[in-house]
Coordinates of C-alpha atoms in Angstrom, one line a residue:
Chain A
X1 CA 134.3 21.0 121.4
X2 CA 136.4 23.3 119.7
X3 CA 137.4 26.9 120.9
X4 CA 136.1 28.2 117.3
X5 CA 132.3 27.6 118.1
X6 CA 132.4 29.3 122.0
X7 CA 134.4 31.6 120.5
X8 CA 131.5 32.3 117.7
X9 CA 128.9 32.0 120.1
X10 CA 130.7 34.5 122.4
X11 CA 131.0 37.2 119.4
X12 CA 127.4 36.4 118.5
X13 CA 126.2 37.4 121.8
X14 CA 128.5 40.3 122.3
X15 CA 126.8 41.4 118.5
X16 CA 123.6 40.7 119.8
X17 CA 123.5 42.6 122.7
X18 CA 125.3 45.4 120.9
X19 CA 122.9 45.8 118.6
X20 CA 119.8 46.0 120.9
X21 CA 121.7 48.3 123.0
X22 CA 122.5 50.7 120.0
X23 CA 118.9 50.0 118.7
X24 CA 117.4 51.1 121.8
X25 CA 119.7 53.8 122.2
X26 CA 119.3 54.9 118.9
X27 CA 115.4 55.1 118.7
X28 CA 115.3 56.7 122.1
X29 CA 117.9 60.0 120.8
X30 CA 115.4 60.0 117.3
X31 CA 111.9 59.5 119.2
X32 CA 113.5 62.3 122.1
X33 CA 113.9 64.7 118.8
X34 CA 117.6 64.5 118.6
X35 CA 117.6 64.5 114.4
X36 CA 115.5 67.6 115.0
X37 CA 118.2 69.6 115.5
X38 CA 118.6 73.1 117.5
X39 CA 116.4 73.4 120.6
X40 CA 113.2 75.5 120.3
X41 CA 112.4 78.5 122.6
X42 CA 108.8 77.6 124.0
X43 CA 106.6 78.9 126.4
X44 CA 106.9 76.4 129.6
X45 CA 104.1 75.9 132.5
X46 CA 104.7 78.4 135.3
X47 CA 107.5 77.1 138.1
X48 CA 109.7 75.6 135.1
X49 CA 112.9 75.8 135.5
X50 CA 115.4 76.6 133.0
X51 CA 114.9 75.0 130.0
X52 CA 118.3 72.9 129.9
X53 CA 117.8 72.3 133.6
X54 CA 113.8 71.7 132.6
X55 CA 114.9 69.0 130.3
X56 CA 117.3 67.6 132.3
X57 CA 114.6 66.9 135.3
X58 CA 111.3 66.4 133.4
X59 CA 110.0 62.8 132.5
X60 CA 107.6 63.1 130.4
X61 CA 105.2 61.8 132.4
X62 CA 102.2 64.2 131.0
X63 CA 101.0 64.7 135.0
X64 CA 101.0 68.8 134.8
X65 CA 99.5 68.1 131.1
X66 CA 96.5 66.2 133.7
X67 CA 96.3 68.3 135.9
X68 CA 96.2 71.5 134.1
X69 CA 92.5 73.0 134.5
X70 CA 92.4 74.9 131.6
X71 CA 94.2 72.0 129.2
X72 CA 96.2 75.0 128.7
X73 CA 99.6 72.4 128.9
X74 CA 100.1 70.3 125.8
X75 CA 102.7 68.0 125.1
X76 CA 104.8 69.3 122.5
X77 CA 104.8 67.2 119.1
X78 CA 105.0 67.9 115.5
X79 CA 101.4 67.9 116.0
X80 CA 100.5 70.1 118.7
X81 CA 103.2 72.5 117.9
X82 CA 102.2 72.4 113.5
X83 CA 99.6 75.4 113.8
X84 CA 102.1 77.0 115.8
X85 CA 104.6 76.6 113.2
X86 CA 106.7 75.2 115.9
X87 CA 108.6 71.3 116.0
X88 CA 110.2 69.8 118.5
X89 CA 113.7 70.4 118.7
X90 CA 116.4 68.4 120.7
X91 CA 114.8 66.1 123.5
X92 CA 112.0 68.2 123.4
X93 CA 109.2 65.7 121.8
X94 CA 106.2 65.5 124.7
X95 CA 107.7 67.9 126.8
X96 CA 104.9 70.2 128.5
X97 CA 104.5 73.5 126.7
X98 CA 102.0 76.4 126.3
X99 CA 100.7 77.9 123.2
X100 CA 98.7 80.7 124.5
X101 CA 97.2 81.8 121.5
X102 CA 95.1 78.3 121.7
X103 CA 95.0 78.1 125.4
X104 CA 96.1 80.6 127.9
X105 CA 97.1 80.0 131.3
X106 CA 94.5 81.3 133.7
X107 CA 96.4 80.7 137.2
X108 CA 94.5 78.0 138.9
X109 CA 92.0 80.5 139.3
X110 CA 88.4 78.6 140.4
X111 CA 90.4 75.6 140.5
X112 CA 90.9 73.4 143.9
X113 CA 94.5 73.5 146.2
X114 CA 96.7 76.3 147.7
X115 CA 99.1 75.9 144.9
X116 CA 99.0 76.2 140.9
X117 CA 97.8 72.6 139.7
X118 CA 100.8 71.7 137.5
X119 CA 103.2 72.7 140.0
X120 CA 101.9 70.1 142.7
X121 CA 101.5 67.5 140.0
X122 CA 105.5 67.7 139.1
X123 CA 107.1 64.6 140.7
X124 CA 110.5 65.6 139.7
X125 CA 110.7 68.7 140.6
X126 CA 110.9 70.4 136.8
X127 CA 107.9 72.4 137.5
X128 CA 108.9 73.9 141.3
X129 CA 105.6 74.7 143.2
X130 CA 104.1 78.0 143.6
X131 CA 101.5 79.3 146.1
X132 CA 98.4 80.4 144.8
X133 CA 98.8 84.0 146.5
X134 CA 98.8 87.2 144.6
X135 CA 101.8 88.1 146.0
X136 CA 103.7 84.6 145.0
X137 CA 102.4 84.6 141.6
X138 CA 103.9 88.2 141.2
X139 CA 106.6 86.9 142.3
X140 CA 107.1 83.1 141.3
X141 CA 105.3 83.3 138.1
X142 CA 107.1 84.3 135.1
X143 CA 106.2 82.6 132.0
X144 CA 106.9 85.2 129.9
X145 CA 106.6 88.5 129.2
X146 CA 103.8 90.0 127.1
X147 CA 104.7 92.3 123.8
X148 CA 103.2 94.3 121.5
X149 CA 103.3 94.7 118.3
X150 CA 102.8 98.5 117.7
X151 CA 102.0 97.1 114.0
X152 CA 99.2 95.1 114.2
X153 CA 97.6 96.8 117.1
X154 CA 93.9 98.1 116.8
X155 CA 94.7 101.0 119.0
X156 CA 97.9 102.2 117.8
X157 CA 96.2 101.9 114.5
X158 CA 93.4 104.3 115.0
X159 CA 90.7 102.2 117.0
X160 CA 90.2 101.9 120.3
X161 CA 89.9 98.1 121.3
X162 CA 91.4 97.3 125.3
X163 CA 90.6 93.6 124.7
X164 CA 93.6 92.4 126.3
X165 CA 93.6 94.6 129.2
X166 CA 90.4 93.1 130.1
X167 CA 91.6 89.7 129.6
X168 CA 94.9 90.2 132.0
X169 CA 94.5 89.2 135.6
X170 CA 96.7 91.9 136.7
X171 CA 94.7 94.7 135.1
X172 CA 96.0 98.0 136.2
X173 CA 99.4 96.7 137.0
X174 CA 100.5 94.0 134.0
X175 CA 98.8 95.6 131.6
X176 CA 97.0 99.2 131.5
X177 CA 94.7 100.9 129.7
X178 CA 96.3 104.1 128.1
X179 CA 95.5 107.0 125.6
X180 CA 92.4 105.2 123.3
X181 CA 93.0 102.2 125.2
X182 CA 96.8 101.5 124.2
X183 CA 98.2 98.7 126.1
X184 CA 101.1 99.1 128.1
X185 CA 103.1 96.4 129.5
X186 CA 104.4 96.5 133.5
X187 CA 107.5 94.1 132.9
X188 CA 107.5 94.2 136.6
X189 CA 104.2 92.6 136.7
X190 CA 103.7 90.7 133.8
X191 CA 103.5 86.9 134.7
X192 CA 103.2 85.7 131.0
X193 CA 100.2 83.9 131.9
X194 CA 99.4 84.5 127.8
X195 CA 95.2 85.5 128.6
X196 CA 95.9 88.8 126.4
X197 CA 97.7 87.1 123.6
X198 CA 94.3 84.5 123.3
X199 CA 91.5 87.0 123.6
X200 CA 93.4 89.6 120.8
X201 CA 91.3 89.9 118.6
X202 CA 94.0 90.4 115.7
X203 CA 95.3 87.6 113.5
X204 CA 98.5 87.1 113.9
X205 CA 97.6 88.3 116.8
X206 CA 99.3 92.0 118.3
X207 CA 100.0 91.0 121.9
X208 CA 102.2 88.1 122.4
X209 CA 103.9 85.7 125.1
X210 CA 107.7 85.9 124.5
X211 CA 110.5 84.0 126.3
X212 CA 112.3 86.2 128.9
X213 CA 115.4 85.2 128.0
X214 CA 116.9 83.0 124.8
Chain B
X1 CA 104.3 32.5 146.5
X2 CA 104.7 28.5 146.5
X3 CA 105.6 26.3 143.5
X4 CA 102.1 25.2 142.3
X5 CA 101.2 21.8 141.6
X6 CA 102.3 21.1 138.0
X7 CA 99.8 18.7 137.2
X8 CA 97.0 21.3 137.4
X9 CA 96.2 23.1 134.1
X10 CA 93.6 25.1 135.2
X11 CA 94.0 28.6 135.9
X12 CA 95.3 29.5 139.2
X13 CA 93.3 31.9 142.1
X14 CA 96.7 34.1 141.5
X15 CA 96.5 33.9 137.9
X16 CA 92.7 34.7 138.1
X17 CA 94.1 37.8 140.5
X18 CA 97.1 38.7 138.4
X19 CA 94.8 39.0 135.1
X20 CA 92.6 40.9 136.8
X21 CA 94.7 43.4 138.7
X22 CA 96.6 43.6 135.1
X23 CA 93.2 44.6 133.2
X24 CA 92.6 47.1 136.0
X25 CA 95.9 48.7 135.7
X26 CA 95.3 49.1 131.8
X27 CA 91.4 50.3 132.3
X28 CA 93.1 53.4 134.7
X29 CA 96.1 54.0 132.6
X30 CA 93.5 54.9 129.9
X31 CA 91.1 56.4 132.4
X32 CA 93.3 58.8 134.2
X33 CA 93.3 60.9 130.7
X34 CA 89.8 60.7 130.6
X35 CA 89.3 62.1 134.3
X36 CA 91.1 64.9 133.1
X37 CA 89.2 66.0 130.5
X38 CA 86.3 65.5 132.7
X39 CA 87.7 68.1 135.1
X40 CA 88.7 70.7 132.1
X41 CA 85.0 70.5 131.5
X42 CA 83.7 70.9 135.1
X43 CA 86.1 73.6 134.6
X44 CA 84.9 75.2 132.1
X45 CA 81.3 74.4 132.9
X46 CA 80.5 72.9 129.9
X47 CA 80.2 69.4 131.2
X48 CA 76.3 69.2 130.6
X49 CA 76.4 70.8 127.4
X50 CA 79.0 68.2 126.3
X51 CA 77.3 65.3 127.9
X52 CA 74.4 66.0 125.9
X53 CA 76.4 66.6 122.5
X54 CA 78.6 63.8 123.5
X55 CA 75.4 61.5 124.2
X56 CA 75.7 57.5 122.5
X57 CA 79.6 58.0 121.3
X58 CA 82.7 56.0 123.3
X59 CA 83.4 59.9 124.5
X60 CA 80.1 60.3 126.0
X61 CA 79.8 57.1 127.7
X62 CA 82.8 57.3 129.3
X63 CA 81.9 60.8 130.6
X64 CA 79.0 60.2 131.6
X65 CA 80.1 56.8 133.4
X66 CA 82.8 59.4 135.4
X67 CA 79.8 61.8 136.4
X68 CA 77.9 59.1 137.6
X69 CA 81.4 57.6 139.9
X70 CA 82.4 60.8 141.2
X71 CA 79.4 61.7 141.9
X72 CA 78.1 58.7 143.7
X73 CA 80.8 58.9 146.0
X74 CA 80.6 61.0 149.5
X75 CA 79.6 64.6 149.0
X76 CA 79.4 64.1 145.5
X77 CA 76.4 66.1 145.0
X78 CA 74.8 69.1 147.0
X79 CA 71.4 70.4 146.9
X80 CA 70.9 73.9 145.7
X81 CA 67.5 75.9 145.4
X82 CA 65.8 72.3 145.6
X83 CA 67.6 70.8 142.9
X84 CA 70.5 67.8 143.3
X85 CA 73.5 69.5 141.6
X86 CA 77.2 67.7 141.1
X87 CA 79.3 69.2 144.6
X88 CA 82.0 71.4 142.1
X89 CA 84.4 71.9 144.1
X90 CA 84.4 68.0 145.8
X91 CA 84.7 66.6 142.4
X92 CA 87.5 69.1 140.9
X93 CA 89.5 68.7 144.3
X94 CA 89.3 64.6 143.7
X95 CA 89.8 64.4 140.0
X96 CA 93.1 66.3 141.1
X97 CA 94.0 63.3 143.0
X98 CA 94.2 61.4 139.5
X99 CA 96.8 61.8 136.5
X100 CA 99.8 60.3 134.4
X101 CA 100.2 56.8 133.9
X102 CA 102.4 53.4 135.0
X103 CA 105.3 55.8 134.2
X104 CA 104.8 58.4 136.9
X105 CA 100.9 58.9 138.3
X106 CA 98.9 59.6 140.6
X107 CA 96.0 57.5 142.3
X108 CA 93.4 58.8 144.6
X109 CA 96.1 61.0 145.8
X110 CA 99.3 58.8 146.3
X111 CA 101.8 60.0 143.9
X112 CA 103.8 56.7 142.5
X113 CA 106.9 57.0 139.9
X114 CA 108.6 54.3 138.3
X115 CA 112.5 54.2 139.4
X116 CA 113.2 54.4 136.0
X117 CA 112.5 57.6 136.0
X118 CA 113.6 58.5 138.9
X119 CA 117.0 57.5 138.4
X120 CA 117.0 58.9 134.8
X121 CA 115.6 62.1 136.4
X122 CA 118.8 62.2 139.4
X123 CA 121.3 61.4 136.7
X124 CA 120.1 63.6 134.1
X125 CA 119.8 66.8 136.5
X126 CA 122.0 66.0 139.3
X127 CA 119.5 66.5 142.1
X128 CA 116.7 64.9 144.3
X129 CA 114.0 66.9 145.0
X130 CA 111.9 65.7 147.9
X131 CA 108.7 65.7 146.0
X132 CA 110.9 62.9 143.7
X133 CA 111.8 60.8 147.5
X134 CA 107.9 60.8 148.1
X135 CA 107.0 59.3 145.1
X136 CA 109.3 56.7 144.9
X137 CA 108.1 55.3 148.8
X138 CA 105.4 52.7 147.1
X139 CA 107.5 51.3 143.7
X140 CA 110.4 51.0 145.9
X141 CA 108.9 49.4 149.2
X142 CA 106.9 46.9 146.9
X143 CA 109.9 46.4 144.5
X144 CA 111.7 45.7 148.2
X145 CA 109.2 43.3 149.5
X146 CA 108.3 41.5 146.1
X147 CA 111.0 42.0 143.6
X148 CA 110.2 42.6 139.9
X149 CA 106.2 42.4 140.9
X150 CA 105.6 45.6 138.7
X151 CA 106.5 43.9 135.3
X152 CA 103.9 41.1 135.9
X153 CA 101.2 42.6 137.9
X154 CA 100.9 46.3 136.6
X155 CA 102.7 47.4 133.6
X156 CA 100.1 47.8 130.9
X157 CA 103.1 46.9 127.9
X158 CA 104.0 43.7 130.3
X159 CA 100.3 42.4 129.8
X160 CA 100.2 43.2 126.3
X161 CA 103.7 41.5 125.5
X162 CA 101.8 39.0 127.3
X163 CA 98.9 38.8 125.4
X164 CA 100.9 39.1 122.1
X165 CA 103.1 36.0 123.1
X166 CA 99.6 34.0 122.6
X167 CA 100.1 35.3 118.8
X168 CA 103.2 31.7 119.0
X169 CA 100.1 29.3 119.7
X170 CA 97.8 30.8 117.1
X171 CA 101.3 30.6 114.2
X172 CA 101.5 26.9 116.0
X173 CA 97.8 26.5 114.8
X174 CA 98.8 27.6 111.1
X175 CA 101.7 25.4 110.9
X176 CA 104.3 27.9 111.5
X177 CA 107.2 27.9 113.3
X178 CA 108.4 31.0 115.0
X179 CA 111.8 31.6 116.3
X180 CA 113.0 31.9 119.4
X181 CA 116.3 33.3 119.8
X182 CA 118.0 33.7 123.0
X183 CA 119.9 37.1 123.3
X184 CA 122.5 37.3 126.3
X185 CA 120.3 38.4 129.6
X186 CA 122.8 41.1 130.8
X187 CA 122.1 43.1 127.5
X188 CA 119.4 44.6 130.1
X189 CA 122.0 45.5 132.8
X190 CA 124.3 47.3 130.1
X191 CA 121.2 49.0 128.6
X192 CA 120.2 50.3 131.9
X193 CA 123.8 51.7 132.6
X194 CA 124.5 52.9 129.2
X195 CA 120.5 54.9 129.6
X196 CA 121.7 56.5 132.8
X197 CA 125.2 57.1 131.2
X198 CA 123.7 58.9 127.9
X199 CA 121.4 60.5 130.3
X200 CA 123.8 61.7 132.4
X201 CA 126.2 63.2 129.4
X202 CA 123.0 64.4 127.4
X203 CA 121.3 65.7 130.3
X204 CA 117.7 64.2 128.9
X205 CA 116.1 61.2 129.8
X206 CA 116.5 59.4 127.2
X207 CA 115.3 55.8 128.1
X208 CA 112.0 57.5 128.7
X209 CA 111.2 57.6 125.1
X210 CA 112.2 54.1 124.5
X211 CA 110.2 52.2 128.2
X212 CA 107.6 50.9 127.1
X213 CA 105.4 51.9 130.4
X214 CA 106.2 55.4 129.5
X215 CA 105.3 55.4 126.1
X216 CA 102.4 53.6 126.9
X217 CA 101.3 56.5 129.2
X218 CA 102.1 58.8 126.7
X219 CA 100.3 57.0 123.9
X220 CA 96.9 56.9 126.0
X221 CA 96.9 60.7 126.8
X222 CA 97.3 61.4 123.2
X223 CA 94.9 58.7 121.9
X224 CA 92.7 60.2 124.8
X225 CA 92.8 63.2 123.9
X226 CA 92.2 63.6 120.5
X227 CA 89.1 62.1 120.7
X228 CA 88.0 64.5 123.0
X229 CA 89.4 67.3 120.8
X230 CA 88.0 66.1 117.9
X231 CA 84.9 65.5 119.6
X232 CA 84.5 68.7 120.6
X233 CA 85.3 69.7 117.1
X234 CA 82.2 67.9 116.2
X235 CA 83.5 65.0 114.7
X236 CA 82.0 62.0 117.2
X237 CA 82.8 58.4 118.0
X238 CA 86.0 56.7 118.5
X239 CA 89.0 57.9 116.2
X240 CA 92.1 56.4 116.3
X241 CA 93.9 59.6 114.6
X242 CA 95.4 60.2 117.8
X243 CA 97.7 57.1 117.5
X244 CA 101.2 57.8 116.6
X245 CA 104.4 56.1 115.6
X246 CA 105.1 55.3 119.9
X247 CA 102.1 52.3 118.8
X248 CA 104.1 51.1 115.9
X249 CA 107.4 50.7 117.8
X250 CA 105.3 48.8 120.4
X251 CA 103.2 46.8 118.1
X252 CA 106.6 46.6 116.2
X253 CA 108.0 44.7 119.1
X254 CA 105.5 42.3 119.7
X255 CA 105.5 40.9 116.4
X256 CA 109.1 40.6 116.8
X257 CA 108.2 38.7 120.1
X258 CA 106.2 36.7 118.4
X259 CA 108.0 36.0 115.4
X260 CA 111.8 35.4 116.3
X261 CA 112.3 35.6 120.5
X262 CA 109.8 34.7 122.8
X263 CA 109.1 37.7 125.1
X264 CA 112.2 39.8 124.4
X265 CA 112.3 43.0 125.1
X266 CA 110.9 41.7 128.9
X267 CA 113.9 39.4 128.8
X268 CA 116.9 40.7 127.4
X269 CA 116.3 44.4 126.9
X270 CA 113.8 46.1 129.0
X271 CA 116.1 48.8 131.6
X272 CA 113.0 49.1 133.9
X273 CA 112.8 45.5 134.6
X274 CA 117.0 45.5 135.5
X275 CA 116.4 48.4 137.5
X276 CA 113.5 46.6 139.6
X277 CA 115.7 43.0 139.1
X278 CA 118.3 45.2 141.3
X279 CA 116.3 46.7 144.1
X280 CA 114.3 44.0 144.1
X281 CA 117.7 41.2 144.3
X282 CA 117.4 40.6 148.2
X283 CA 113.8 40.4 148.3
X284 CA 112.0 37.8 150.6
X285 CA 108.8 37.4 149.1
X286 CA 109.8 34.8 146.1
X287 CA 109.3 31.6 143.9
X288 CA 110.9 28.9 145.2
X289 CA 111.3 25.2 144.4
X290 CA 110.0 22.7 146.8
X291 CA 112.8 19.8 146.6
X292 CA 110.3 17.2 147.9
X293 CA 107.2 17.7 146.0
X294 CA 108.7 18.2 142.5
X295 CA 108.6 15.3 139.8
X296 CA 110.5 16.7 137.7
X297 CA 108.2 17.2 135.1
X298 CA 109.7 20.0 133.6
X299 CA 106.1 21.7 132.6
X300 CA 107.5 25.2 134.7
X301 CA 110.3 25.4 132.1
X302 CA 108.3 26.1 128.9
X303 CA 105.9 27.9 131.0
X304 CA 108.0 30.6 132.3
X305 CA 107.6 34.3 130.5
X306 CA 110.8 35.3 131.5
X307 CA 112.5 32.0 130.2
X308 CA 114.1 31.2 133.3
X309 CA 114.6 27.6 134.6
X310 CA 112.3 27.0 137.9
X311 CA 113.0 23.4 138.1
X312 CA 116.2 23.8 138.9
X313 CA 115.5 26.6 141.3
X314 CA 117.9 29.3 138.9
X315 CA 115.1 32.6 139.1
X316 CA 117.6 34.9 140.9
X317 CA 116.5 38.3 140.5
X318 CA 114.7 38.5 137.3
X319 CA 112.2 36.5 138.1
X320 CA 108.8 39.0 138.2
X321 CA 106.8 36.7 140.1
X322 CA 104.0 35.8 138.0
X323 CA 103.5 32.7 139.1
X324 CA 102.1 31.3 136.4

């Protein structure tokens, strides 16, 4: 036969493949977020990594989302993140996250294993495990770092409330008790485990998780 | 693995199996989400209270169908003050031993993750942790021994592809005539590399969003799971609010399987499959054409998923050993 037809049917298959490739491709960057934009800043599970680094190693797999105890770890959609008034930004879609305001990490406590739960369950290494010691959660742990808001604070506002330094697992050292029980925050010990930001009693609440470092 | 008799119609012993271990892989993929919430509520000891609330829904049976497993099984339950109570801490420690899906999870302990994602997860990040190595001994080994054997045995997309390719017979039965278009086979190959390449330039896996497995194991834990949230809400029996546009893409490409090429994102497209095509290339457990016993009937030729031509021996490496 001619040249012309193999020649057609050559193109035709280079077009074909080229558009399932670019198809792929393509649905892959929108359903990873990419048309979303700008990264968000949220909360990770403890042991994350960095969060480029985080997103570099996770998969997606939704094991520490399994194994979490507490369902404290979502994955983090326009759905999960909507009362949170968060969305996914950049290859974040179904990434782990915390929103401690729903569901507060609580540290493997009463749960089975040496090490926190989501930390073993990380096949890739995104989530880099942590013993279940006092000392290596001081340590290891660091979610985030609890703040106040002076504002919207029962006790700076005349009451005396303490419901968050009840709440924290470090009481005494993350968070104390002060004049007409004030909370005051021990960066040094604070894991940002978020249990003071869900028992606050405030809406919006007046103790919150915030990201060490963005 | 030997060429099977082409005169007999019946179904196979290893189609029997393969169906079987296929429905199996599905029923835990959609389990493993379930155990969790089971453990959240051991957890939280509120599993009676929600058994009771949950009682005659989809959420309850299936609850209530874990309590009775796990707690049937050795030191399951303890005595206490007279009373048979569920053994806590025996139960939490082996629900831990259960989680994610075909894409990475976890079975009775043995951590298993797909290579896809492995790879994706090297490239994107430039390291391999040792927690990755571990997890990759089974796919790999079994890719090794058996070649593409995960496609046709275990992914839960595979068998649905599957299922929807009997979607042809039932147009046949209307009179219609699908498609079938043949797309070049290495588009797979170049998909695979261009994943890893965008992966490794973008630092996210991207090719994780678009494997079917994967979605498929993120699909369930959100289907799962809100129908236990909105259960616990209040709002009982079986919802499928939970579904989102991950089930249209899929349900998007089997009508486009069944409509205009037979089986094609297994085929021509799928990066998983190349990536388990290519450990799997050297592997000694295959089909094989016996010269001497074949007449040439050319009933393997239609037959094959994969579209592959076993009468003339040509499976090389994307064959997935189905042997239907």
């Amino acid at each position: 036969m001619s040249k012309g037809i193999k020649r057609r049917e050559f193109f035709g298959r280079i077009f074909a493949a080229g558009l399932s490739l670019a198809g792929v491709l393509g649905v892959g960057r929108w359903m990873g977020g990419a048309a979303a934009g700008e990264r968000v800043p949220v909360i990770r599970p403890p042991g994350a990594l960095p969060e480029t680094d985080f997103l570099a190693a996770c998969i997606r797999c939704s094991r520490c989302i399994d194994a979490c105890p507490n369902q404290c770890i979502t994955a983090f959609t326009e759905t999960s993140g909507l009362e949170h008034g968060l969305a996914p930004g950049r290859g974040q879609r179904n990434t782990p996250a915390i929103f401690p305001r729903r569901q507060a990490c609580v540290l493997c406590q009463g749960a089975p294993g040496d090490v926190l739960l989501c930390t073993a369950a990380c096949p890739t290494g995104a989530l880099v495990p942590i013993a279940k010691t006092v000392d290596s959660i001081l340590e290891n742990v660091k979610i985030g770092i609890a703040v106040v808001d002076e504002n919207i604070c029962y006790s700076f506002q005349g009451g005396a409330c303490g419901v968050c330094v009840r709440a924290c697992p470090f009481e005494d050292k993350a968070l104390r008790a002060g004049m007409w029980e004030k909370p005051i925050v021990d960066e040094e010990f604070c894991v940002g485990c978020g249990l003071c930001e869900r028992a606050c009693v405030r809406y919006p609440q007046a103790i919150r998780v915030e990201l060490l470092e963005v | 693995m030997k060429n099977k008799s082409p005169s007999s119609r019946a179904p196979h012993k290893l189609q029997i199996a393969r169906r079987t271990v296929q429905i199996l892989a599905l029923v835990v993929a959609l389990t493993i989400p379930i155990v969790s919430r089971y453990a959240n509520y051991i957890s939280a000891r509120e599993l009676d209270k929600n058994l009771a609330r949950f009682e005659g829904t989809a959420q309850g049976r299936a609850l209530a169908l874990l309590d009775t497993t796990f707690r049937a099984m050795p030191d399951g339950e303890t005595e206490r003050v007279g009373r048979i109570i569920r053994n806590r801490d025996v139960i939490l420690a082996r629900t831990q031993g259960f989680g994610g899906g075909p894409w990475s999870g976890q079975i009775a302990g043995v951590s298993m993750t797909d290579p896809l994602a492995a790879a994706e997860a090297i490239v994107a990040h430039k390291r391999l942790p040792w927690v990755l190595v571990v997890s990759l001994v089974v796919p790999i080994l079994g890719t090794l021994l058996l070649g593409r054997v995960f496609c046709s045995w275990i992914c839960p997309m595979g068998f649905l592809f599957d299922l929807g390719d009997k979607l042809r017979s039932l147009a046949g039965l209307l009179e219609l005539r699908p498609l079938n278009i043949r797309f070049p086979r290495w588009t797979m190959y170049a998909l695979l590399g261009a994943g890893l390449g965008l992966a490794f330039l973008s630092a996210e896996p991207v090719l994780s969003y678009v494997y079917p497995p994967a979605m498929f194991t993120r699909e369930a834990h959100g289907f799962v799971f809100a129908n236990f949230d909105r259960a616990e809400e209040g709002s009982l029996g079986l919802n499928f609010g939970g579904l989102t546009s991950i089930s249209i893409i899929l349900g998007g490409i089997m009508l486009f399987e069944a409509a205009i090429s037979r089986r094609w994102w297994c085929r021509y497209v799928c990066p998983g499959g190349a990536l388990y095509s290519l450990i799997g290339a050297a592997r000694p457990v295959r089909v094989r054409l016996v010269e001497d016993r074949c007449t040439k009937c050319a009933l393997c030729v239609p037959v094959c998923p994969m579209g592959l031509n076993p009468m003339h021996n040509e499976m090389g490496m994307a064959c997935d050993c189905c042997g239907v």
